[in-house]
């Protein structure tokens, strides 16, 4: 799935009409340079020097903190270790690391509702596929695009392409600068704070859907064929995507998220994304002017 989604990103970069060949070439170098890390690290960190005892909580915290400090200090002057993970294997999350140019999917997220090997491709691409596309897109969001294939802060964009990018990014940040009544009266999201994550959500789902379409084609199927339960694969993809972001949040936490979290609230990670997509309107027969069809649809990746 990771390879299929990377291929979709390759084709997407190749086909966009707002980037010059010079910047596309650089983007391809960066894409090829991304390392995929899945499940758990190739070597385990040795914690044997950390002495943990049953009767000294403060001492244990001090032991762990000083181990961690020394581990970081010991990196000075050493080569970069791209194999290092900053999440543990059971973590239900994933990340892109701009300074290592790696995408990382701990074992914890490779289970339902994100991944289930007994389900068909449409379900898995809608859930973990979107997450894979999301992390990949981070390499090319408003922050990630400023790093090169080796993780160095280096501007590889022509001035004109950077301007084109910013215009597309502004569409996203304008869309997400929105009132959030669930978080209380007058609470408003800052679309600039969440621009990177929102760009990754929008790009991620496109890449996952393109990859699914290509996979189905190999199996002699199309997105509009019916799956096992009577929904089309296109519908199953979007249903699975929405299901994977189901959440229940108190107004107090909603307020905290809206004011401090660079991620949008789960409801917007679905509704704001799919209302940008003609593919979603096609899946469920939404017409222009209806709530889930944005007149000013945004698209970066
Ligand atoms: Zn993200």
PDB file of C-alpha atoms and ligand atoms in Angstrom:
ATOM      1  CA  UNK A   1       0.000   0.000   0.000  1.00  0.00           C
ATOM      2  CA  UNK A   2       2.830   2.409   0.856  1.00  0.00           C
ATOM      3  CA  UNK A   3       4.449   1.796  -2.530  1.00  0.00           C
ATOM      4  CA  UNK A   4       1.124   2.176  -4.361  1.00  0.00           C
ATOM      5  CA  UNK A   5       0.480   5.510  -2.609  1.00  0.00           C
ATOM      6  CA  UNK A   6       4.017   6.732  -3.323  1.00  0.00           C
ATOM      7  CA  UNK A   7       3.386   5.884  -6.974  1.00  0.00           C
ATOM      8  CA  UNK A   8       0.167   7.943  -6.830  1.00  0.00           C
ATOM      9  CA  UNK A   9       2.172  10.891  -5.432  1.00  0.00           C
ATOM     10  CA  UNK A  10       4.689  10.482  -8.250  1.00  0.00           C
ATOM     11  CA  UNK A  11       1.901  10.592 -10.852  1.00  0.00           C
ATOM     12  CA  UNK A  12       0.235  13.531  -9.098  1.00  0.00           C
ATOM     13  CA  UNK A  13       3.436  15.613  -9.097  1.00  0.00           C
ATOM     14  CA  UNK A  14       3.959  14.721 -12.742  1.00  0.00           C
ATOM     15  CA  UNK A  15       0.439  15.794 -13.725  1.00  0.00           C
ATOM     16  CA  UNK A  16      -0.049  19.078 -11.799  1.00  0.00           C
ATOM     17  CA  UNK A  17      -0.270  22.096 -14.081  1.00  0.00           C
ATOM     18  CA  UNK A  18       0.973  24.731 -11.634  1.00  0.00           C
ATOM     19  CA  UNK A  19       4.563  23.502 -11.138  1.00  0.00           C
ATOM     20  CA  UNK A  20       7.451  24.084 -13.551  1.00  0.00           C
ATOM     21  CA  UNK A  21       9.543  21.111 -14.723  1.00  0.00           C
ATOM     22  CA  UNK A  22      12.507  22.373 -12.648  1.00  0.00           C
ATOM     23  CA  UNK A  23      10.573  22.207  -9.356  1.00  0.00           C
ATOM     24  CA  UNK A  24       8.882  18.942 -10.335  1.00  0.00           C
ATOM     25  CA  UNK A  25      12.303  17.388 -10.836  1.00  0.00           C
ATOM     26  CA  UNK A  26      13.352  18.475  -7.332  1.00  0.00           C
ATOM     27  CA  UNK A  27      10.069  17.177  -5.891  1.00  0.00           C
ATOM     28  CA  UNK A  28      10.733  13.779  -7.489  1.00  0.00           C
ATOM     29  CA  UNK A  29      14.207  13.673  -5.912  1.00  0.00           C
ATOM     30  CA  UNK A  30      12.624  14.341  -2.545  1.00  0.00           C
ATOM     31  CA  UNK A  31       9.879  11.745  -3.076  1.00  0.00           C
ATOM     32  CA  UNK A  32      12.429   9.080  -4.101  1.00  0.00           C
ATOM     33  CA  UNK A  33      14.517   9.969  -1.043  1.00  0.00           C
ATOM     34  CA  UNK A  34      11.714   9.217   1.438  1.00  0.00           C
ATOM     35  CA  UNK A  35      12.370   6.153   3.574  1.00  0.00           C
ATOM     36  CA  UNK A  36       9.379   4.006   4.595  1.00  0.00           C
ATOM     37  CA  UNK A  37       9.447   2.677   8.144  1.00  0.00           C
ATOM     38  CA  UNK A  38       6.724   0.241   9.135  1.00  0.00           C
ATOM     39  CA  UNK A  39       5.905  -1.545  12.389  1.00  0.00           C
ATOM     40  CA  UNK A  40       8.979  -1.218  14.601  1.00  0.00           C
ATOM     41  CA  UNK A  41      12.645  -0.147  14.475  1.00  0.00           C
ATOM     42  CA  UNK A  42      15.293  -2.326  12.863  1.00  0.00           C
ATOM     43  CA  UNK A  43      17.294  -2.270  16.094  1.00  0.00           C
ATOM     44  CA  UNK A  44      16.152  -1.841  19.690  1.00  0.00           C
ATOM     45  CA  UNK A  45      17.412   0.860  22.019  1.00  0.00           C
ATOM     46  CA  UNK A  46      19.419  -0.530  24.946  1.00  0.00           C
ATOM     47  CA  UNK A  47      17.839   0.626  28.221  1.00  0.00           C
ATOM     48  CA  UNK A  48      19.844  -1.748  30.439  1.00  0.00           C
ATOM     49  CA  UNK A  49      21.704   1.151  32.064  1.00  0.00           C
ATOM     50  CA  UNK A  50      18.415   2.639  33.385  1.00  0.00           C
ATOM     51  CA  UNK A  51      17.907   1.399  36.945  1.00  0.00           C
ATOM     52  CA  UNK A  52      14.201   1.217  37.784  1.00  0.00           C
ATOM     53  CA  UNK A  53      13.167   0.341  41.337  1.00  0.00           C
ATOM     54  CA  UNK A  54       9.731  -0.250  42.918  1.00  0.00           C
ATOM     55  CA  UNK A  55      10.149   2.202  45.806  1.00  0.00           C
ATOM     56  CA  UNK A  56      11.549   5.384  44.240  1.00  0.00           C
ATOM     57  CA  UNK A  57       9.285   7.089  41.717  1.00  0.00           C
ATOM     58  CA  UNK A  58      11.255  10.341  41.622  1.00  0.00           C
ATOM     59  CA  UNK A  59      14.495   8.381  41.221  1.00  0.00           C
ATOM     60  CA  UNK A  60      13.011   6.420  38.309  1.00  0.00           C
ATOM     61  CA  UNK A  61      11.937   9.623  36.568  1.00  0.00           C
ATOM     62  CA  UNK A  62      15.415  11.085  37.087  1.00  0.00           C
ATOM     63  CA  UNK A  63      17.051   7.898  35.749  1.00  0.00           C
ATOM     64  CA  UNK A  64      14.868   7.928  32.639  1.00  0.00           C
ATOM     65  CA  UNK A  65      15.337  11.677  32.041  1.00  0.00           C
ATOM     66  CA  UNK A  66      19.098  11.588  32.351  1.00  0.00           C
ATOM     67  CA  UNK A  67      19.300   8.527  30.063  1.00  0.00           C
ATOM     68  CA  UNK A  68      17.300  10.445  27.449  1.00  0.00           C
ATOM     69  CA  UNK A  69      19.378  13.623  27.843  1.00  0.00           C
ATOM     70  CA  UNK A  70      22.638  11.708  27.483  1.00  0.00           C
ATOM     71  CA  UNK A  71      21.282   9.833  24.461  1.00  0.00           C
ATOM     72  CA  UNK A  72      20.568  13.129  22.679  1.00  0.00           C
ATOM     73  CA  UNK A  73      23.860  14.762  23.719  1.00  0.00           C
ATOM     74  CA  UNK A  74      25.766  11.709  22.424  1.00  0.00           C
ATOM     75  CA  UNK A  75      24.436  12.431  18.929  1.00  0.00           C
ATOM     76  CA  UNK A  76      26.592  15.562  18.605  1.00  0.00           C
ATOM     77  CA  UNK A  77      29.207  15.088  15.901  1.00  0.00           C
ATOM     78  CA  UNK A  78      27.830  11.655  14.888  1.00  0.00           C
ATOM     79  CA  UNK A  79      26.203  10.818  11.548  1.00  0.00           C
ATOM     80  CA  UNK A  80      22.406  11.134  11.315  1.00  0.00           C
ATOM     81  CA  UNK A  81      20.608   7.895  12.247  1.00  0.00           C
ATOM     82  CA  UNK A  82      17.642   7.616   9.860  1.00  0.00           C
ATOM     83  CA  UNK A  83      16.571   4.317  11.400  1.00  0.00           C
ATOM     84  CA  UNK A  84      15.588   5.972  14.681  1.00  0.00           C
ATOM     85  CA  UNK A  85      11.897   6.169  15.632  1.00  0.00           C
ATOM     86  CA  UNK A  86      10.309   8.898  17.758  1.00  0.00           C
ATOM     87  CA  UNK A  87       7.168   6.819  18.420  1.00  0.00           C
ATOM     88  CA  UNK A  88       7.054   3.434  20.161  1.00  0.00           C
ATOM     89  CA  UNK A  89       5.710   0.369  18.275  1.00  0.00           C
ATOM     90  CA  UNK A  90       2.341   0.204  20.154  1.00  0.00           C
ATOM     91  CA  UNK A  91       1.530   3.869  19.432  1.00  0.00           C
ATOM     92  CA  UNK A  92      -1.701   4.390  17.473  1.00  0.00           C
ATOM     93  CA  UNK A  93      -0.359   7.211  15.343  1.00  0.00           C
ATOM     94  CA  UNK A  94       2.011   7.897  12.451  1.00  0.00           C
ATOM     95  CA  UNK A  95       4.396  10.688  11.460  1.00  0.00           C
ATOM     96  CA  UNK A  96       6.552  12.273   8.808  1.00  0.00           C
ATOM     97  CA  UNK A  97       9.962  13.479   9.981  1.00  0.00           C
ATOM     98  CA  UNK A  98      11.111  16.419   7.805  1.00  0.00           C
ATOM     99  CA  UNK A  99      14.710  16.272   9.067  1.00  0.00           C
ATOM    100  CA  UNK A 100      15.080  12.570   8.282  1.00  0.00           C
ATOM    101  CA  UNK A 101      12.686  12.541   5.281  1.00  0.00           C
ATOM    102  CA  UNK A 102      11.011   9.382   6.561  1.00  0.00           C
ATOM    103  CA  UNK A 103       7.396   8.241   6.923  1.00  0.00           C
ATOM    104  CA  UNK A 104       6.729   6.101   9.988  1.00  0.00           C
ATOM    105  CA  UNK A 105       3.811   3.781  10.768  1.00  0.00           C
ATOM    106  CA  UNK A 106       4.079   2.049  14.168  1.00  0.00           C
ATOM    107  CA  UNK A 107       2.481  -1.410  14.572  1.00  0.00           C
ATOM    108  CA  UNK A 108      -0.201   0.149  16.798  1.00  0.00           C
ATOM    109  CA  UNK A 109      -1.979   1.869  13.920  1.00  0.00           C
ATOM    110  CA  UNK A 110      -1.917  -1.217  11.697  1.00  0.00           C
ATOM    111  CA  UNK A 111      -5.147  -2.587  13.188  1.00  0.00           C
ATOM    112  CA  UNK A 112      -8.888  -1.746  12.953  1.00  0.00           C
ATOM    113  CA  UNK A 113     -10.338   0.743  12.289  1.00  0.00           C
ATOM    114  CA  UNK A 114      -7.252   1.738  10.292  1.00  0.00           C
ATOM    115  CA  UNK A 115      -6.156  -1.585   8.824  1.00  0.00           C
ATOM    116  CA  UNK A 116      -7.758  -5.018   8.631  1.00  0.00           C
ATOM    117  CA  UNK A 117      -6.243  -7.559   6.269  1.00  0.00           C
ATOM    118  CA  UNK A 118      -9.518  -9.486   5.900  1.00  0.00           C
ATOM    119  CA  UNK A 119     -11.262  -6.383   4.476  1.00  0.00           C
ATOM    120  CA  UNK A 120     -11.136  -5.414   0.804  1.00  0.00           C
ATOM    121  CA  UNK A 121      -8.835  -2.693  -0.532  1.00  0.00           C
ATOM    122  CA  UNK A 122     -11.476   0.059  -0.532  1.00  0.00           C
ATOM    123  CA  UNK A 123     -11.815  -0.119   3.265  1.00  0.00           C
ATOM    124  CA  UNK A 124      -8.075  -0.197   3.940  1.00  0.00           C
ATOM    125  CA  UNK A 125      -7.245   2.559   1.459  1.00  0.00           C
ATOM    126  CA  UNK A 126      -9.979   4.779   2.967  1.00  0.00           C
ATOM    127  CA  UNK A 127      -8.478   4.401   6.452  1.00  0.00           C
ATOM    128  CA  UNK A 128      -4.729   3.591   6.720  1.00  0.00           C
ATOM    129  CA  UNK A 129      -4.320   4.500   3.031  1.00  0.00           C
ATOM    130  CA  UNK A 130      -5.420   8.034   3.822  1.00  0.00           C
ATOM    131  CA  UNK A 131      -2.992   8.097   6.775  1.00  0.00           C
ATOM    132  CA  UNK A 132      -0.132   6.918   4.541  1.00  0.00           C
ATOM    133  CA  UNK A 133      -1.016   9.603   1.981  1.00  0.00           C
ATOM    134  CA  UNK A 134      -1.274  12.149   4.806  1.00  0.00           C
ATOM    135  CA  UNK A 135       2.258  11.456   6.094  1.00  0.00           C
ATOM    136  CA  UNK A 136       3.647  11.452   2.564  1.00  0.00           C
ATOM    137  CA  UNK A 137       1.957  14.797   1.838  1.00  0.00           C
ATOM    138  CA  UNK A 138       3.630  16.292   4.937  1.00  0.00           C
ATOM    139  CA  UNK A 139       6.885  16.188   2.976  1.00  0.00           C
ATOM    140  CA  UNK A 140       5.246  18.659   0.588  1.00  0.00           C
ATOM    141  CA  UNK A 141       3.020  20.771   2.882  1.00  0.00           C
ATOM    142  CA  UNK A 142       3.653  24.426   3.810  1.00  0.00           C
ATOM    143  CA  UNK A 143       6.427  23.371   6.226  1.00  0.00           C
ATOM    144  CA  UNK A 144       7.708  20.090   4.777  1.00  0.00           C
ATOM    145  CA  UNK A 145       8.281  21.614   1.345  1.00  0.00           C
ATOM    146  CA  UNK A 146      11.017  23.778   2.883  1.00  0.00           C
ATOM    147  CA  UNK A 147      13.225  20.712   3.557  1.00  0.00           C
ATOM    148  CA  UNK A 148      15.096  18.772   0.894  1.00  0.00           C
ATOM    149  CA  UNK A 149      15.530  15.024   0.304  1.00  0.00           C
ATOM    150  CA  UNK A 150      18.320  14.898   2.928  1.00  0.00           C
ATOM    151  CA  UNK A 151      16.262  16.697   5.567  1.00  0.00           C
ATOM    152  CA  UNK A 152      18.149  19.963   5.235  1.00  0.00           C
ATOM    153  CA  UNK A 153      16.308  23.282   5.359  1.00  0.00           C
ATOM    154  CA  UNK A 154      16.839  24.324   1.733  1.00  0.00           C
ATOM    155  CA  UNK A 155      14.572  26.130  -0.716  1.00  0.00           C
ATOM    156  CA  UNK A 156      14.273  23.972  -3.847  1.00  0.00           C
ATOM    157  CA  UNK A 157      11.304  25.873  -5.301  1.00  0.00           C
ATOM    158  CA  UNK A 158      11.412  28.496  -8.052  1.00  0.00           C
ATOM    159  CA  UNK A 159       9.923  31.799  -6.890  1.00  0.00           C
ATOM    160  CA  UNK A 160       6.974  31.409  -9.279  1.00  0.00           C
ATOM    161  CA  UNK A 161       6.182  27.864  -8.094  1.00  0.00           C
ATOM    162  CA  UNK A 162       6.401  28.934  -4.455  1.00  0.00           C
ATOM    163  CA  UNK A 163       3.883  31.698  -5.206  1.00  0.00           C
ATOM    164  CA  UNK A 164       1.577  29.193  -6.923  1.00  0.00           C
ATOM    165  CA  UNK A 165       1.910  26.920  -3.902  1.00  0.00           C
ATOM    166  CA  UNK A 166       1.068  29.710  -1.439  1.00  0.00           C
ATOM    167  CA  UNK A 167      -2.098  30.582  -3.361  1.00  0.00           C
ATOM    168  CA  UNK A 168      -3.279  26.989  -3.094  1.00  0.00           C
ATOM    169  CA  UNK A 169      -2.302  26.843   0.553  1.00  0.00           C
ATOM    170  CA  UNK A 170      -4.256  30.030   1.227  1.00  0.00           C
ATOM    171  CA  UNK A 171      -7.411  28.417  -0.161  1.00  0.00           C
ATOM    172  CA  UNK A 172      -6.984  25.677   2.459  1.00  0.00           C
ATOM    173  CA  UNK A 173      -6.237  28.049   5.354  1.00  0.00           C
ATOM    174  CA  UNK A 174      -9.200  30.279   4.393  1.00  0.00           C
ATOM    175  CA  UNK A 175     -11.507  27.240   4.289  1.00  0.00           C
ATOM    176  CA  UNK A 176     -10.447  26.077   7.750  1.00  0.00           C
ATOM    177  CA  UNK A 177     -10.623  29.530   9.333  1.00  0.00           C
ATOM    178  CA  UNK A 178     -14.109  28.719  10.555  1.00  0.00           C
ATOM    179  CA  UNK A 179     -16.496  29.062  13.449  1.00  0.00           C
ATOM    180  CA  UNK A 180     -16.621  26.012  15.723  1.00  0.00           C
ATOM    181  CA  UNK A 181     -19.970  26.174  17.581  1.00  0.00           C
ATOM    182  CA  UNK A 182     -19.333  22.785  19.265  1.00  0.00           C
ATOM    183  CA  UNK A 183     -16.431  24.384  21.138  1.00  0.00           C
ATOM    184  CA  UNK A 184     -18.575  27.254  22.429  1.00  0.00           C
ATOM    185  CA  UNK A 185     -19.923  30.562  21.162  1.00  0.00           C
ATOM    186  CA  UNK A 186     -17.420  32.709  19.304  1.00  0.00           C
ATOM    187  CA  UNK A 187     -14.715  30.029  19.132  1.00  0.00           C
ATOM    188  CA  UNK A 188     -12.961  30.216  15.777  1.00  0.00           C
ATOM    189  CA  UNK A 189     -10.344  27.969  14.202  1.00  0.00           C
ATOM    190  CA  UNK A 190      -7.111  29.574  12.932  1.00  0.00           C
ATOM    191  CA  UNK A 191      -6.629  28.059   9.474  1.00  0.00           C
ATOM    192  CA  UNK A 192      -2.979  29.114   9.401  1.00  0.00           C
ATOM    193  CA  UNK A 193      -2.229  27.029  12.522  1.00  0.00           C
ATOM    194  CA  UNK A 194      -3.755  23.912  10.922  1.00  0.00           C
ATOM    195  CA  UNK A 195      -2.700  24.528   7.317  1.00  0.00           C
ATOM    196  CA  UNK A 196      -0.032  21.805   7.211  1.00  0.00           C
ATOM    197  CA  UNK A 197      -2.264  19.114   8.715  1.00  0.00           C
ATOM    198  CA  UNK A 198      -5.232  20.155   6.575  1.00  0.00           C
ATOM    199  CA  UNK A 199      -3.074  20.071   3.442  1.00  0.00           C
ATOM    200  CA  UNK A 200      -1.926  16.586   4.442  1.00  0.00           C
ATOM    201  CA  UNK A 201      -5.528  15.433   5.041  1.00  0.00           C
ATOM    202  CA  UNK A 202      -6.679  16.726   1.660  1.00  0.00           C
ATOM    203  CA  UNK A 203      -3.654  15.410  -0.222  1.00  0.00           C
ATOM    204  CA  UNK A 204      -3.650  12.118   1.657  1.00  0.00           C
ATOM    205  CA  UNK A 205      -7.155  11.147   0.687  1.00  0.00           C
ATOM    206  CA  UNK A 206      -6.575  12.018  -2.981  1.00  0.00           C
ATOM    207  CA  UNK A 207      -3.430   9.895  -3.086  1.00  0.00           C
ATOM    208  CA  UNK A 208      -5.187   6.993  -1.358  1.00  0.00           C
ATOM    209  CA  UNK A 209      -8.131   7.150  -3.753  1.00  0.00           C
ATOM    210  CA  UNK A 210      -5.860   7.290  -6.838  1.00  0.00           C
ATOM    211  CA  UNK A 211      -3.879   4.338  -5.510  1.00  0.00           C
ATOM    212  CA  UNK A 212      -7.081   2.383  -4.824  1.00  0.00           C
ATOM    213  CA  UNK A 213      -8.314   3.081  -8.334  1.00  0.00           C
ATOM    214  CA  UNK A 214      -5.035   1.754  -9.776  1.00  0.00           C
ATOM    215  CA  UNK A 215      -5.157  -1.350  -7.558  1.00  0.00           C
ATOM    216  CA  UNK A 216      -8.777  -2.094  -8.526  1.00  0.00           C
ATOM    217  CA  UNK A 217      -7.862  -1.704 -12.188  1.00  0.00           C
ATOM    218  CA  UNK A 218      -5.238  -4.425 -11.765  1.00  0.00           C
ATOM    219  CA  UNK A 219      -8.016  -6.662 -10.390  1.00  0.00           C
ATOM    220  CA  UNK A 220     -10.257  -5.848 -13.375  1.00  0.00           C
ATOM    221  CA  UNK A 221     -12.565  -3.698 -11.214  1.00  0.00           C
ATOM    222  CA  UNK A 222     -13.519  -0.031 -11.046  1.00  0.00           C
ATOM    223  CA  UNK A 223     -14.388   2.354  -8.197  1.00  0.00           C
ATOM    224  CA  UNK A 224     -18.050   2.274  -9.182  1.00  0.00           C
ATOM    225  CA  UNK A 225     -18.398  -1.511  -9.055  1.00  0.00           C
ATOM    226  CA  UNK A 226     -20.379  -2.790  -6.106  1.00  0.00           C
ATOM    227  CA  UNK A 227     -18.481  -4.272  -3.163  1.00  0.00           C
ATOM    228  CA  UNK A 228     -19.594  -7.161  -0.906  1.00  0.00           C
ATOM    229  CA  UNK A 229     -22.319  -5.196   0.943  1.00  0.00           C
ATOM    230  CA  UNK A 230     -23.913  -3.397  -2.003  1.00  0.00           C
ATOM    231  CA  UNK A 231     -22.028  -0.116  -1.574  1.00  0.00           C
ATOM    232  CA  UNK A 232     -19.670   0.770  -4.424  1.00  0.00           C
ATOM    233  CA  UNK A 233     -15.924   0.666  -3.729  1.00  0.00           C
ATOM    234  CA  UNK A 234     -15.895   4.467  -4.031  1.00  0.00           C
ATOM    235  CA  UNK A 235     -18.600   4.702  -1.325  1.00  0.00           C
ATOM    236  CA  UNK A 236     -16.877   2.103   0.862  1.00  0.00           C
ATOM    237  CA  UNK A 237     -13.656   4.115   0.638  1.00  0.00           C
ATOM    238  CA  UNK A 238     -15.341   7.283   1.961  1.00  0.00           C
ATOM    239  CA  UNK A 239     -17.367   5.405   4.590  1.00  0.00           C
ATOM    240  CA  UNK A 240     -14.220   3.761   5.911  1.00  0.00           C
ATOM    241  CA  UNK A 241     -12.422   7.116   5.920  1.00  0.00           C
ATOM    242  CA  UNK A 242     -15.180   8.737   7.990  1.00  0.00           C
ATOM    243  CA  UNK A 243     -15.455   5.737  10.309  1.00  0.00           C
ATOM    244  CA  UNK A 244     -11.747   5.837  11.129  1.00  0.00           C
ATOM    245  CA  UNK A 245     -12.158   9.418  12.472  1.00  0.00           C
ATOM    246  CA  UNK A 246     -15.239   8.786  14.654  1.00  0.00           C
ATOM    247  CA  UNK A 247     -14.759  10.631  17.930  1.00  0.00           C
ATOM    248  CA  UNK A 248     -16.627  11.942  20.931  1.00  0.00           C
ATOM    249  CA  UNK A 249     -15.241  15.167  22.373  1.00  0.00           C
ATOM    250  CA  UNK A 250     -16.420  17.365  25.267  1.00  0.00           C
ATOM    251  CA  UNK A 251     -16.789  21.110  24.526  1.00  0.00           C
ATOM    252  CA  UNK A 252     -13.864  21.886  26.861  1.00  0.00           C
ATOM    253  CA  UNK A 253     -11.521  19.594  24.926  1.00  0.00           C
ATOM    254  CA  UNK A 254     -12.910  20.872  21.627  1.00  0.00           C
ATOM    255  CA  UNK A 255     -11.978  24.380  22.758  1.00  0.00           C
ATOM    256  CA  UNK A 256      -8.463  23.217  23.677  1.00  0.00           C
ATOM    257  CA  UNK A 257      -8.034  21.523  20.288  1.00  0.00           C
ATOM    258  CA  UNK A 258      -9.336  24.465  18.304  1.00  0.00           C
ATOM    259  CA  UNK A 259      -7.086  26.980  20.056  1.00  0.00           C
ATOM    260  CA  UNK A 260      -3.842  24.969  20.324  1.00  0.00           C
ATOM    261  CA  UNK A 261      -3.772  21.843  18.110  1.00  0.00           C
ATOM    262  CA  UNK A 262      -2.238  22.032  14.613  1.00  0.00           C
ATOM    263  CA  UNK A 263      -4.725  19.258  13.623  1.00  0.00           C
ATOM    264  CA  UNK A 264      -8.336  20.121  12.851  1.00  0.00           C
ATOM    265  CA  UNK A 265     -11.047  18.457  14.932  1.00  0.00           C
ATOM    266  CA  UNK A 266     -11.992  14.986  13.649  1.00  0.00           C
ATOM    267  CA  UNK A 267     -15.307  16.177  12.161  1.00  0.00           C
ATOM    268  CA  UNK A 268     -13.469  18.716   9.976  1.00  0.00           C
ATOM    269  CA  UNK A 269     -10.862  16.120   9.006  1.00  0.00           C
ATOM    270  CA  UNK A 270     -13.756  14.503   7.147  1.00  0.00           C
ATOM    271  CA  UNK A 271     -16.319  17.190   6.241  1.00  0.00           C
ATOM    272  CA  UNK A 272     -13.911  19.946   5.198  1.00  0.00           C
ATOM    273  CA  UNK A 273     -11.889  17.445   3.161  1.00  0.00           C
ATOM    274  CA  UNK A 274     -14.582  15.564   1.253  1.00  0.00           C
ATOM    275  CA  UNK A 275     -16.521  18.748   0.444  1.00  0.00           C
ATOM    276  CA  UNK A 276     -13.469  19.720  -1.640  1.00  0.00           C
ATOM    277  CA  UNK A 277     -13.735  16.504  -3.675  1.00  0.00           C
ATOM    278  CA  UNK A 278     -15.735  15.973  -6.853  1.00  0.00           C
ATOM    279  CA  UNK A 279     -15.045  12.258  -6.243  1.00  0.00           C
ATOM    280  CA  UNK A 280     -17.090  12.399  -3.033  1.00  0.00           C
ATOM    281  CA  UNK A 281     -19.966  14.245  -4.734  1.00  0.00           C
ATOM    282  CA  UNK A 282     -19.869  11.565  -7.425  1.00  0.00           C
ATOM    283  CA  UNK A 283     -19.936   8.781  -4.823  1.00  0.00           C
ATOM    284  CA  UNK A 284     -23.071   9.997  -3.077  1.00  0.00           C
ATOM    285  CA  UNK A 285     -24.831  12.023  -5.791  1.00  0.00           C
ATOM    286  CA  UNK A 286     -24.274  15.444  -4.153  1.00  0.00           C
ATOM    287  CA  UNK A 287     -25.301  18.381  -6.325  1.00  0.00           C
ATOM    288  CA  UNK A 288     -23.744  21.839  -6.676  1.00  0.00           C
ATOM    289  CA  UNK A 289     -25.096  24.165  -4.007  1.00  0.00           C
ATOM    290  CA  UNK A 290     -25.555  21.376  -1.467  1.00  0.00           C
ATOM    291  CA  UNK A 291     -23.804  21.420   1.905  1.00  0.00           C
ATOM    292  CA  UNK A 292     -21.092  18.869   1.085  1.00  0.00           C
ATOM    293  CA  UNK A 293     -20.105  20.520  -2.218  1.00  0.00           C
ATOM    294  CA  UNK A 294     -17.891  23.572  -1.773  1.00  0.00           C
ATOM    295  CA  UNK A 295     -18.217  26.144  -4.553  1.00  0.00           C
ATOM    296  CA  UNK A 296     -14.582  27.183  -3.998  1.00  0.00           C
ATOM    297  CA  UNK A 297     -13.007  23.709  -3.741  1.00  0.00           C
ATOM    298  CA  UNK A 298      -9.338  23.732  -2.633  1.00  0.00           C
ATOM    299  CA  UNK A 299      -6.625  21.491  -3.997  1.00  0.00           C
ATOM    300  CA  UNK A 300      -2.893  21.446  -3.328  1.00  0.00           C
ATOM    301  CA  UNK A 301      -2.037  17.761  -3.799  1.00  0.00           C
TER     302      UNK A 301
HETATM  303 ZN1  LIG B   1      -0.076  15.064  10.183  1.00  0.00          ZN
END
